[in-house]
PDB file of C-alpha atoms in Angstrom:
ATOM      1  CA  MET A   1     147.976  88.951  76.140  1.00  0.00           C
ATOM      2  CA  MET A   2     145.830  90.627  73.551  1.00  0.00           C
ATOM      3  CA  CYS A   3     146.414  94.143  72.256  1.00  0.00           C
ATOM      4  CA  ASP A   4     144.084  96.497  70.420  1.00  0.00           C
ATOM      5  CA  LYS A   5     145.332  98.740  67.644  1.00  0.00           C
ATOM      6  CA  PHE A   6     142.758 100.982  66.024  1.00  0.00           C
ATOM      7  CA  SER A   7     139.614  98.861  65.646  1.00  0.00           C
ATOM      8  CA  ASN A   8     141.504  95.633  64.860  1.00  0.00           C
ATOM      9  CA  ALA A   9     142.714  93.265  67.563  1.00  0.00           C
ATOM     10  CA  TYR A  10     145.691  91.005  67.592  1.00  0.00           C
ATOM     11  CA  GLN A  11     146.564  88.245  69.968  1.00  0.00           C
ATOM     12  CA  ILE A  12     150.081  87.313  71.038  1.00  0.00           C
ATOM     13  CA  SER A  13     151.339  85.429  74.065  1.00  0.00           C
ATOM     14  CA  ASN A  14     153.940  86.779  76.447  1.00  0.00           C
ATOM     15  CA  VAL A  15     156.324  84.033  75.287  1.00  0.00           C
ATOM     16  CA  GLU A  16     155.917  84.996  71.606  1.00  0.00           C
ATOM     17  CA  LEU A  17     156.324  88.696  72.377  1.00  0.00           C
ATOM     18  CA  GLY A  18     159.406  87.918  74.467  1.00  0.00           C
ATOM     19  CA  GLU A  19     160.974  86.048  71.549  1.00  0.00           C
ATOM     20  CA  ILE A  20     160.344  89.006  69.244  1.00  0.00           C
ATOM     21  CA  VAL A  21     161.703  91.558  71.712  1.00  0.00           C
ATOM     22  CA  GLY A  22     164.509  89.347  73.003  1.00  0.00           C
ATOM     23  CA  CYS A  23     163.592  88.832  76.657  1.00  0.00           C
ATOM     24  CA  SER A  24     161.725  86.356  78.837  1.00  0.00           C
ATOM     25  CA  ASP A  25     157.970  86.117  79.211  1.00  0.00           C
ATOM     26  CA  ARG A  26     158.391  87.040  82.899  1.00  0.00           C
ATOM     27  CA  THR A  27     160.045  90.303  81.860  1.00  0.00           C
ATOM     28  CA  ILE A  28     157.177  91.006  79.449  1.00  0.00           C
ATOM     29  CA  GLN A  29     154.663  90.354  82.241  1.00  0.00           C
ATOM     30  CA  SER A  30     156.527  92.752  84.549  1.00  0.00           C
ATOM     31  CA  TYR A  31     156.488  95.479  81.900  1.00  0.00           C
ATOM     32  CA  ILE A  32     152.791  94.925  81.192  1.00  0.00           C
ATOM     33  CA  LEU A  33     151.922  95.225  84.884  1.00  0.00           C
ATOM     34  CA  ARG A  34     153.990  98.411  85.147  1.00  0.00           C
ATOM     35  CA  LEU A  35     152.323  99.933  82.049  1.00  0.00           C
ATOM     36  CA  GLU A  36     148.943  99.122  83.580  1.00  0.00           C
ATOM     37  CA  GLU A  37     149.946 100.774  86.869  1.00  0.00           C
ATOM     38  CA  ILE A  38     150.949 104.019  85.149  1.00  0.00           C
ATOM     39  CA  GLY A  39     147.789 104.056  83.032  1.00  0.00           C
ATOM     40  CA  LEU A  40     149.073 103.260  79.536  1.00  0.00           C
ATOM     41  CA  LEU A  41     147.260  99.922  79.332  1.00  0.00           C
ATOM     42  CA  LYS A  42     143.780  98.977  80.462  1.00  0.00           C
ATOM     43  CA  SER A  43     142.874  95.376  81.197  1.00  0.00           C
ATOM     44  CA  THR A  44     139.617  93.461  81.188  1.00  0.00           C
ATOM     45  CA  ARG A  45     138.978  89.774  81.753  1.00  0.00           C
ATOM     46  CA  ARG A  46     137.278  87.646  79.110  1.00  0.00           C
ATOM     47  CA  ILE A  47     136.251  84.011  79.073  1.00  0.00           C
ATOM     48  CA  PHE A  48     137.148  81.939  76.026  1.00  0.00           C
ATOM     49  CA  ASP A  49     136.036  78.358  75.347  1.00  0.00           C
ATOM     50  CA  ASN A  50     133.781  78.425  78.450  1.00  0.00           C
ATOM     51  CA  LYS A  51     136.771  77.675  80.685  1.00  0.00           C
ATOM     52  CA  LEU A  52     139.831  79.779  79.984  1.00  0.00           C
ATOM     53  CA  LEU A  53     139.970  83.245  81.486  1.00  0.00           C
ATOM     54  CA  TYR A  54     142.239  85.677  79.648  1.00  0.00           C
ATOM     55  CA  LYS A  55     143.281  89.140  80.599  1.00  0.00           C
ATOM     56  CA  VAL A  56     142.833  91.390  77.573  1.00  0.00           C
ATOM     57  CA  TYR A  57     144.820  94.626  77.340  1.00  0.00           C
ATOM     58  CA  SER A  58     143.910  97.757  75.427  1.00  0.00           C
ATOM     59  CA  VAL A  59     146.218 100.664  74.728  1.00  0.00           C
ATOM     60  CA  ILE A  60     144.690 103.845  76.132  1.00  0.00           C
TER      61      ILE A  60
END
C-alpha cells in the first residue's frame, strides 16, 4: 500500500500498518477496500522493478 499526503508520498505495507494500528494485515486490506468502495481512497496500479505490480492508493 502506498499513501499520498500533500505532494509527498509514503510507502507502508499492510503488515507494517497493521502492527502500528494493532490489527492484522487482512483487517487492513478489508478496511482499504471498504474506503475505496465509499470513495475516500482512489487506487491505481503501478509496475515496479519491471515485474511487481502494486496497487497505489491516494486519499481523495
